[in-house]
Short mmCIF file of C-alpha atoms and ligand atoms in Angstrom, two decimals:
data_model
loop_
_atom_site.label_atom_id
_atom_site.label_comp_id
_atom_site.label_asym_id
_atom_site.label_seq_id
_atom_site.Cartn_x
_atom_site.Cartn_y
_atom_site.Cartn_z
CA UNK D 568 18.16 -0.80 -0.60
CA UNK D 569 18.38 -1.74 -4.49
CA UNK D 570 17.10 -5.50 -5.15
CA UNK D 571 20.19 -6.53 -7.23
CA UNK D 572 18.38 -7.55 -10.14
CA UNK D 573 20.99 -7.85 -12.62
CA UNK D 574 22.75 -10.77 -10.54
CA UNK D 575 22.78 -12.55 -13.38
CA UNK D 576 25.11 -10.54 -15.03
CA UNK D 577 27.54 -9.59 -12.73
CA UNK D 578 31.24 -11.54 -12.58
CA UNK D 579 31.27 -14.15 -10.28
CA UNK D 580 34.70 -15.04 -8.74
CA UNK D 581 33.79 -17.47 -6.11
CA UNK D 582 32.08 -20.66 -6.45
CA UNK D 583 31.06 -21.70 -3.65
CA UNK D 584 28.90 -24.29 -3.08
CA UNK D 585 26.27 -24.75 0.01
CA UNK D 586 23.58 -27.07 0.76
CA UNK D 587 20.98 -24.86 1.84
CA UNK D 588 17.27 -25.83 3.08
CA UNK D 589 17.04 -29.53 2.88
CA UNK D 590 16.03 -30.48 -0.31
CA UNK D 591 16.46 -26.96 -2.00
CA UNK D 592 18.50 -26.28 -4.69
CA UNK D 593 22.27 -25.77 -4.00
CA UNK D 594 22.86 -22.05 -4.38
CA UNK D 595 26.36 -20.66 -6.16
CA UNK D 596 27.13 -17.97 -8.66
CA UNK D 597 26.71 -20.37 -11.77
CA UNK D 598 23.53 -21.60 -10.44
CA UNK D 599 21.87 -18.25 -10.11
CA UNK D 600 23.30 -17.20 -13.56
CA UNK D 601 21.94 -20.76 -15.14
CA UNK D 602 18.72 -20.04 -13.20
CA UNK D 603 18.05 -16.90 -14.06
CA UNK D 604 18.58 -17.94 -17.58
CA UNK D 605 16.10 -20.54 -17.52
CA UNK D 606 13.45 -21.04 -20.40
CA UNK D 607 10.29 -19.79 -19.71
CA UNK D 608 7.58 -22.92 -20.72
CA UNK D 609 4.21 -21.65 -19.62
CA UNK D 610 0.74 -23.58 -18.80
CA UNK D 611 -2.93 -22.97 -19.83
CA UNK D 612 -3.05 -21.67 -16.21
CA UNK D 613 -0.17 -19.95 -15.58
CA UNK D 614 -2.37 -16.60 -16.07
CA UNK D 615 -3.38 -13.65 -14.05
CA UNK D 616 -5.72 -14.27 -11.02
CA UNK D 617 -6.37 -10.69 -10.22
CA UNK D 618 -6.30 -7.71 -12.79
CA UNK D 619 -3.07 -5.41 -12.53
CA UNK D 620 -3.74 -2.76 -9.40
CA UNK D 621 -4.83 0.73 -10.51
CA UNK D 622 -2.12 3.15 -11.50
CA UNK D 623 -0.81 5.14 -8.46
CA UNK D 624 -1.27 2.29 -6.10
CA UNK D 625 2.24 2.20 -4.82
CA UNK D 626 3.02 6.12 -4.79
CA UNK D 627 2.11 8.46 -2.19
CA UNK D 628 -1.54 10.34 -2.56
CA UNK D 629 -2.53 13.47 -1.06
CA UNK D 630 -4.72 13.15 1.76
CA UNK D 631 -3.84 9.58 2.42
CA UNK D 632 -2.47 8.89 5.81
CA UNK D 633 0.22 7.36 6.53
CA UNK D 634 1.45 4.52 8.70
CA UNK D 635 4.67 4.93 10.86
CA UNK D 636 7.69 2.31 10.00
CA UNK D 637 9.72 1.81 13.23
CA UNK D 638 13.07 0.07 14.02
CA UNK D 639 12.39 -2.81 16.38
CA UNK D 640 14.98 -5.04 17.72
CA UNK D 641 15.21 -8.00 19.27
CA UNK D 642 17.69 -10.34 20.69
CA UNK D 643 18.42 -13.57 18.93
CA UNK D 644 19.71 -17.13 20.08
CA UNK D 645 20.62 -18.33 16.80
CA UNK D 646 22.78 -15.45 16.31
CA UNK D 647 23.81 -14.55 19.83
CA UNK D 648 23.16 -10.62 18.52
CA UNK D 649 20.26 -8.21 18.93
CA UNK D 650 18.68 -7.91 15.57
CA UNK D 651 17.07 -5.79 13.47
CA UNK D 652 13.58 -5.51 11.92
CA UNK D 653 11.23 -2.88 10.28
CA UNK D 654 7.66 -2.89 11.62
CA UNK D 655 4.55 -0.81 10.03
CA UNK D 656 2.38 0.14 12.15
CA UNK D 657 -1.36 1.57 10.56
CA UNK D 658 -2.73 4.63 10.26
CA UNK D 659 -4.34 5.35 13.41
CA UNK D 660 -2.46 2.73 15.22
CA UNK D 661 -3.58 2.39 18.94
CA UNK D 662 -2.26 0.24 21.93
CA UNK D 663 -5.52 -0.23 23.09
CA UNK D 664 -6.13 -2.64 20.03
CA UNK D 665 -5.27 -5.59 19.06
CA UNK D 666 -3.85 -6.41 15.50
CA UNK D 667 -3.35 -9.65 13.16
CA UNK D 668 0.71 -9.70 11.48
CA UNK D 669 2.11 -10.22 8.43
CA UNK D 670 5.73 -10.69 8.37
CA UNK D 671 7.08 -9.77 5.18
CA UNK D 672 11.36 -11.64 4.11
CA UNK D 673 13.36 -10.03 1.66
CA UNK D 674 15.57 -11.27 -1.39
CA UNK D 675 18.89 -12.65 -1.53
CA UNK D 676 20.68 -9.21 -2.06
CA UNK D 677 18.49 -7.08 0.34
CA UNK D 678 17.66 -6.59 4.57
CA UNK D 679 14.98 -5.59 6.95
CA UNK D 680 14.94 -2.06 4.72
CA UNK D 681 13.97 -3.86 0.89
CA UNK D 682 10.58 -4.15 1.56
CA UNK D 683 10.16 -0.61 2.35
CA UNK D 684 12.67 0.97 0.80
CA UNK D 685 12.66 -0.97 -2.33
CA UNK D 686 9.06 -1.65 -3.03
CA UNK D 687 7.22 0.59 -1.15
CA UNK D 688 4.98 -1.73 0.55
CA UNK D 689 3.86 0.50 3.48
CA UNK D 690 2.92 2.90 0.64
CA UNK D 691 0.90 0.62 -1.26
CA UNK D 692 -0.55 -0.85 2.66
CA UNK D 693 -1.61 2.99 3.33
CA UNK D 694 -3.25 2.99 0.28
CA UNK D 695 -5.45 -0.26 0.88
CA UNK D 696 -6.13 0.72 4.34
CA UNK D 697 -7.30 4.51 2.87
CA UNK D 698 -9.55 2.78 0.19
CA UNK D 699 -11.07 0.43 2.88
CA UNK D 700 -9.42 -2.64 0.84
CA UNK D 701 -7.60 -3.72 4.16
CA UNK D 702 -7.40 -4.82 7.52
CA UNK D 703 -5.24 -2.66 9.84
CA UNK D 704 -2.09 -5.26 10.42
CA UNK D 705 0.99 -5.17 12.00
CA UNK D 706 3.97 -5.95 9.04
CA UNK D 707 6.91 -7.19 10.94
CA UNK D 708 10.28 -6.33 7.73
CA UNK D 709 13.03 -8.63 9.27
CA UNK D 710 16.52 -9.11 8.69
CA UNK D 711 16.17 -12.96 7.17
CA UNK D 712 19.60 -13.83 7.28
CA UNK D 713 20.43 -14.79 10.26
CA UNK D 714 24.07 -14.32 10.88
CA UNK D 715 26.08 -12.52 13.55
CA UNK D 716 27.15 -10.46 10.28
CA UNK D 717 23.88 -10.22 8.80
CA UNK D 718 24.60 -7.13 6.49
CA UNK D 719 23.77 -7.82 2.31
CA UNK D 720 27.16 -8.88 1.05
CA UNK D 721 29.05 -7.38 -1.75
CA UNK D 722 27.81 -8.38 -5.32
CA UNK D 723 30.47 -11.04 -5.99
CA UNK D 724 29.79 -12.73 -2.42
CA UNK D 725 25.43 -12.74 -2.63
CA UNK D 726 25.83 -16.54 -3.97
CA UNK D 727 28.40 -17.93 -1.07
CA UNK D 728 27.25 -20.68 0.82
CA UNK D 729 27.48 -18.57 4.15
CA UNK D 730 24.95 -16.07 2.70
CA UNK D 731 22.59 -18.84 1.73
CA UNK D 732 23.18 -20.36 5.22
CA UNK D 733 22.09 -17.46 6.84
CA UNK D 734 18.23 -17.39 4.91
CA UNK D 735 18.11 -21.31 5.99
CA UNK D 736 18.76 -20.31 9.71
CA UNK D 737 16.38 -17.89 10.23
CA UNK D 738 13.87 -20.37 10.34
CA UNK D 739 14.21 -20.77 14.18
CA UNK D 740 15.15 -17.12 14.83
CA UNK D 741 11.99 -16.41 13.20
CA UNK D 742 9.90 -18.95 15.45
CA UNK D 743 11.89 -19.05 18.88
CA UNK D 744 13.27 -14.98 18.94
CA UNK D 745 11.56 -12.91 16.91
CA UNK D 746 7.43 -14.07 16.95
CA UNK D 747 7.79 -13.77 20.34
CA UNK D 748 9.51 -10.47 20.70
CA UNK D 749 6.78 -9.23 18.80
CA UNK D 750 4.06 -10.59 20.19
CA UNK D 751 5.74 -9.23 23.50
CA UNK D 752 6.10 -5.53 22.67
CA UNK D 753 3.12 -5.28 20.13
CA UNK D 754 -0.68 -5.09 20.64
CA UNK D 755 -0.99 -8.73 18.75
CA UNK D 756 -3.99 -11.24 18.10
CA UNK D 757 -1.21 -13.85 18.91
CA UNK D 758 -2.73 -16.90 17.13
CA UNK D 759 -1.96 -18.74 13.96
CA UNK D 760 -5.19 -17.33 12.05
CA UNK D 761 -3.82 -13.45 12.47
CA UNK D 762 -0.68 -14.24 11.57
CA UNK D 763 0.69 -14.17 7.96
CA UNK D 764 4.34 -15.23 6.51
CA UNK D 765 5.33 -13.98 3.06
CA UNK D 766 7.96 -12.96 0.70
CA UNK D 767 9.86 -12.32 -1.89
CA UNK D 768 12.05 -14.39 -4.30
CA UNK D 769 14.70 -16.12 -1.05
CA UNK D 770 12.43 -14.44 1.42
CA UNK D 771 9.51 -16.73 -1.27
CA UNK D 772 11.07 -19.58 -0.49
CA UNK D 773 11.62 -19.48 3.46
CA UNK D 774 8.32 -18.29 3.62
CA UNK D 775 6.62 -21.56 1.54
CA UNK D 776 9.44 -23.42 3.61
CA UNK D 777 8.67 -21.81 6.96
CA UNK D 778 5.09 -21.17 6.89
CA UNK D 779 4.15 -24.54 5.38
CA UNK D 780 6.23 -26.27 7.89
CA UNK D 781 4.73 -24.18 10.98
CA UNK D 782 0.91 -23.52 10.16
CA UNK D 783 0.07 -23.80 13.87
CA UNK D 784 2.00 -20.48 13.66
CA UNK D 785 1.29 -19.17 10.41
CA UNK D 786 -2.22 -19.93 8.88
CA UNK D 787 -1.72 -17.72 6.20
CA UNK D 788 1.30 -18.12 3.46
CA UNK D 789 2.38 -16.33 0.78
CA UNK D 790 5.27 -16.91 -1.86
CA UNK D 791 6.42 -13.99 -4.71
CA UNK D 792 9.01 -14.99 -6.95
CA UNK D 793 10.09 -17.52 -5.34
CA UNK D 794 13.57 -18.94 -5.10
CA UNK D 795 15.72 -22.51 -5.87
CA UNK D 796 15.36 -22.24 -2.06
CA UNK D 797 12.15 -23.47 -1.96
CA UNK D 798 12.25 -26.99 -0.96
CA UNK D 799 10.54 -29.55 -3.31
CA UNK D 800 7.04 -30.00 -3.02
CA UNK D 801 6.98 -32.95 -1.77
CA UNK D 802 8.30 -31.85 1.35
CA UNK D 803 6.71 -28.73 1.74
CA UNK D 804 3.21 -30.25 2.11
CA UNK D 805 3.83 -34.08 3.59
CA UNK D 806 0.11 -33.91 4.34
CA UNK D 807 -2.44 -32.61 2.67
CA UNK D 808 -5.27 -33.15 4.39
CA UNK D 809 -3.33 -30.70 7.38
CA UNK D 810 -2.94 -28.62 4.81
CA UNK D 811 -6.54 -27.86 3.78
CA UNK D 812 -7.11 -27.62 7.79
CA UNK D 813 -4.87 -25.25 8.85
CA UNK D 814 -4.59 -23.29 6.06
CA UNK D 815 -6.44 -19.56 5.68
CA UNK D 816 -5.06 -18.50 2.46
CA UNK D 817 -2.09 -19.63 0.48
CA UNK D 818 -0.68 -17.61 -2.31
CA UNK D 819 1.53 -18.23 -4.86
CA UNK D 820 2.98 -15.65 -7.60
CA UNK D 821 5.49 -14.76 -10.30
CA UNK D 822 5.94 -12.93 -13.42
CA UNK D 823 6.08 -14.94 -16.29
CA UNK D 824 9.51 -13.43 -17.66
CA UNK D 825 11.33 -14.31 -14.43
CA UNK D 826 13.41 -17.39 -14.96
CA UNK D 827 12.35 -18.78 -11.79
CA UNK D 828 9.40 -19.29 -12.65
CA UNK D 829 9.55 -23.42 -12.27
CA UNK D 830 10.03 -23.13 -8.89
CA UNK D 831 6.86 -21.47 -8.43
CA UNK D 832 5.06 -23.60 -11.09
CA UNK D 833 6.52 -26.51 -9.77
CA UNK D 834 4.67 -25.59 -6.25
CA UNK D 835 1.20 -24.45 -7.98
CA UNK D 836 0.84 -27.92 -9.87
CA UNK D 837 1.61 -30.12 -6.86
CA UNK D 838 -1.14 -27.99 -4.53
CA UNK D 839 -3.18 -28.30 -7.97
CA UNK D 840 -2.54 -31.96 -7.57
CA UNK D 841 -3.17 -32.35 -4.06
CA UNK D 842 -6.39 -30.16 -4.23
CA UNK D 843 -5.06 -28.26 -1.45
CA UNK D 844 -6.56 -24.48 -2.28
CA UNK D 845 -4.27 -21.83 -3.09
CA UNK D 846 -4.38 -18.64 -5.12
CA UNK D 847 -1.75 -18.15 -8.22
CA UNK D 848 -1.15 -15.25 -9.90
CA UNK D 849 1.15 -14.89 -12.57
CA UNK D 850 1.84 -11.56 -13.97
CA UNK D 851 3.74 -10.46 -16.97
CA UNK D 852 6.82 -8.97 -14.84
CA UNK D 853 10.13 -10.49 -14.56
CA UNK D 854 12.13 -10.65 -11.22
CA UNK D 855 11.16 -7.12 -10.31
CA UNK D 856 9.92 -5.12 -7.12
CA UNK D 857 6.93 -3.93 -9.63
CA UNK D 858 5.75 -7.88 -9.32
CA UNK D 859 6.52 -7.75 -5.56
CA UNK D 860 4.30 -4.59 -4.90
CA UNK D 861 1.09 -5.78 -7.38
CA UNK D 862 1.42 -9.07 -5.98
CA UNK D 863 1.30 -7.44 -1.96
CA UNK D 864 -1.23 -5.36 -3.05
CA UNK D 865 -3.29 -8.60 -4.01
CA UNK D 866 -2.17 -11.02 -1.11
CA UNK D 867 -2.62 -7.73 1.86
CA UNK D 868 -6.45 -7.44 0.65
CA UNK D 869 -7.26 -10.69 0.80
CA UNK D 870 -5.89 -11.40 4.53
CA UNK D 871 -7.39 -12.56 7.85
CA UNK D 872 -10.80 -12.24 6.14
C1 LIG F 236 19.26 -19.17 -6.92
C2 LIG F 236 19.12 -19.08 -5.57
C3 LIG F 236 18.55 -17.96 -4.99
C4 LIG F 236 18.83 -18.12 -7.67
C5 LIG F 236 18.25 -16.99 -7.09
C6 LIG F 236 18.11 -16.90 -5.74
C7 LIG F 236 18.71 -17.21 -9.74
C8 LIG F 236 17.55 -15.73 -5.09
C9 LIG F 236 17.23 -14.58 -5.68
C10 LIG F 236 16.65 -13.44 -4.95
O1 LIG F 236 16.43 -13.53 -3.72
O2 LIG F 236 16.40 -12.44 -5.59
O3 LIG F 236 19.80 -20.24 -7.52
O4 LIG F 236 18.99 -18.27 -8.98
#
């Protein structure tokens, strides 16, 4: 599934407007195009945390093994469907273990089959796990719009308020429907400390909006590219000193030629502020899956250490 990158240029009939996450930004096709279009103002520390990956870290190698992506599906309350979702299972999976998750949310545009098919991330996870770089998890690729029709609508409908909607309810399919369905059918360490929520540009922002919301589920959080989704910081972290509890690891990425950038800024300097710890890496990609695999090749390594 192609990450429709070039949203910004593509003719917008509808405008719809929709209130999505409290707090977020509204979502609608003249947003998005404004957004993207945003000028780039970067800070002395808006810089690379971690060196670019090694060339060849997201393609296929000879003699690597290779972990098995499965269709798992679940049935949903918020929805009143069964649902959808990708799960990687390692190299040398075994029942007889027992594994920490990361759950991995897609873009505006994409489904349960981006993260995969788009950016190759159980590629670039076999890879890590070959060179020793990574724990053996669990990735749990779900469907994060949770709508009876939860399919990616057509290019002129990807800004409606329904679609948005849909990213802003999975936040209790997520928690009541699908953690437990997987912790149900999968050999899972079923705490918050094995258990990691992260994603990409929308899937960024449910997963700051989620995770930081729900770190007795999630002690580990990550955000790439995040989207006007993202609530306000503010009311992401309403207390701090939780925050630097709970928390495992909290990262935060983007590339510095993706108009969205302020979002993720925006969240980096009031974490800065609040001197709750958090990793930021900011690359010199744009909104593009080549940010989204360097930056899950940095966050998968550094995991349920
Ligand atoms: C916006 C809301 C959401 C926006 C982008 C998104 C550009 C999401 C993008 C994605 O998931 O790729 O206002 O503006």
């Amino acid at each position: 599934m192609q990450h429709i990158k070039a949203l910004a240029t593509i003719t917008l009939l509808t405008l719809a407007t929709a209130s999505l996450a409290q707090g977020a930004e509204t979502v609608t096709p003249d947003n998005a195009r404004a957004n993207f279009a945003r000028t780039i103002t970067l800070a002395p520390d808006d810089v690379r945390a971690f060196p670019k990956p090694p060339s060849g870290f997201d393609a296929p190698r000879p003699g690597v093994a290779a972990g098995r992506v499965e269709e798992f599906s679940y049935a949903s309350g918020v929805t009143g469907t069964q649902r959808q979702a990708s799960v990687y299972l390692p190299p040398g999976y075994s029942a007889e273990q027992r594994y920490p998750v990361l759950y991995l949310l897609h873009g505006i545009a994409g489904n349960q089959h981006e993260w995969s098919g788009y950016v190759r991330a159980n590629v670039v996870l076999d890879n890590l796990i070959a060179d020793g770089k990574m724990q053996p998890m669990i990735v749990v690729m779900p469907n994060g719009r949770a709508l009876a029709d939860d399919r990616p609508p057509p290019g002129d409908r990807v800004f409606t308020a329904e679609n948005a909607a849909g990213f802003a309810k999975f936040e209790r399919d997520l928690l009541e429907f699908l953690v437990p369905a997987v912790d149900a059918k999968y050999p899972t360490r079923a705490d918050a400390r094995h258990r990691a929520l992260a994603g990409l540009s929308m899937g960024g922002g449910q997963a700051l909006n989620f995770g930081l919301a729900h770190l007795d589920t999630f002690a580990s959080v990550g955000g790439f590219s995040s989207a006007p989704n993202t609530r306000p910081a503010t009311e992401l972290l309403p207390d701090a000193a939780a925050a630097r509890r709970q928390l495992a690891l909290l990262y935060l990425s983007c590339g510095n030629k993706d108009g969205l950038i302020n979002v993720s800024q925006a969240v980096h300097r009031a974490l800065k502020q609040q001197e709750i710890p958090h990793l930021w890496n900011v690359d010199e990609h744009g909104h593009d899956r080549e940010s989204w695999a360097e930056n899950l090749f940095h966050f998968a390594q550094r995991l349920f250490r």
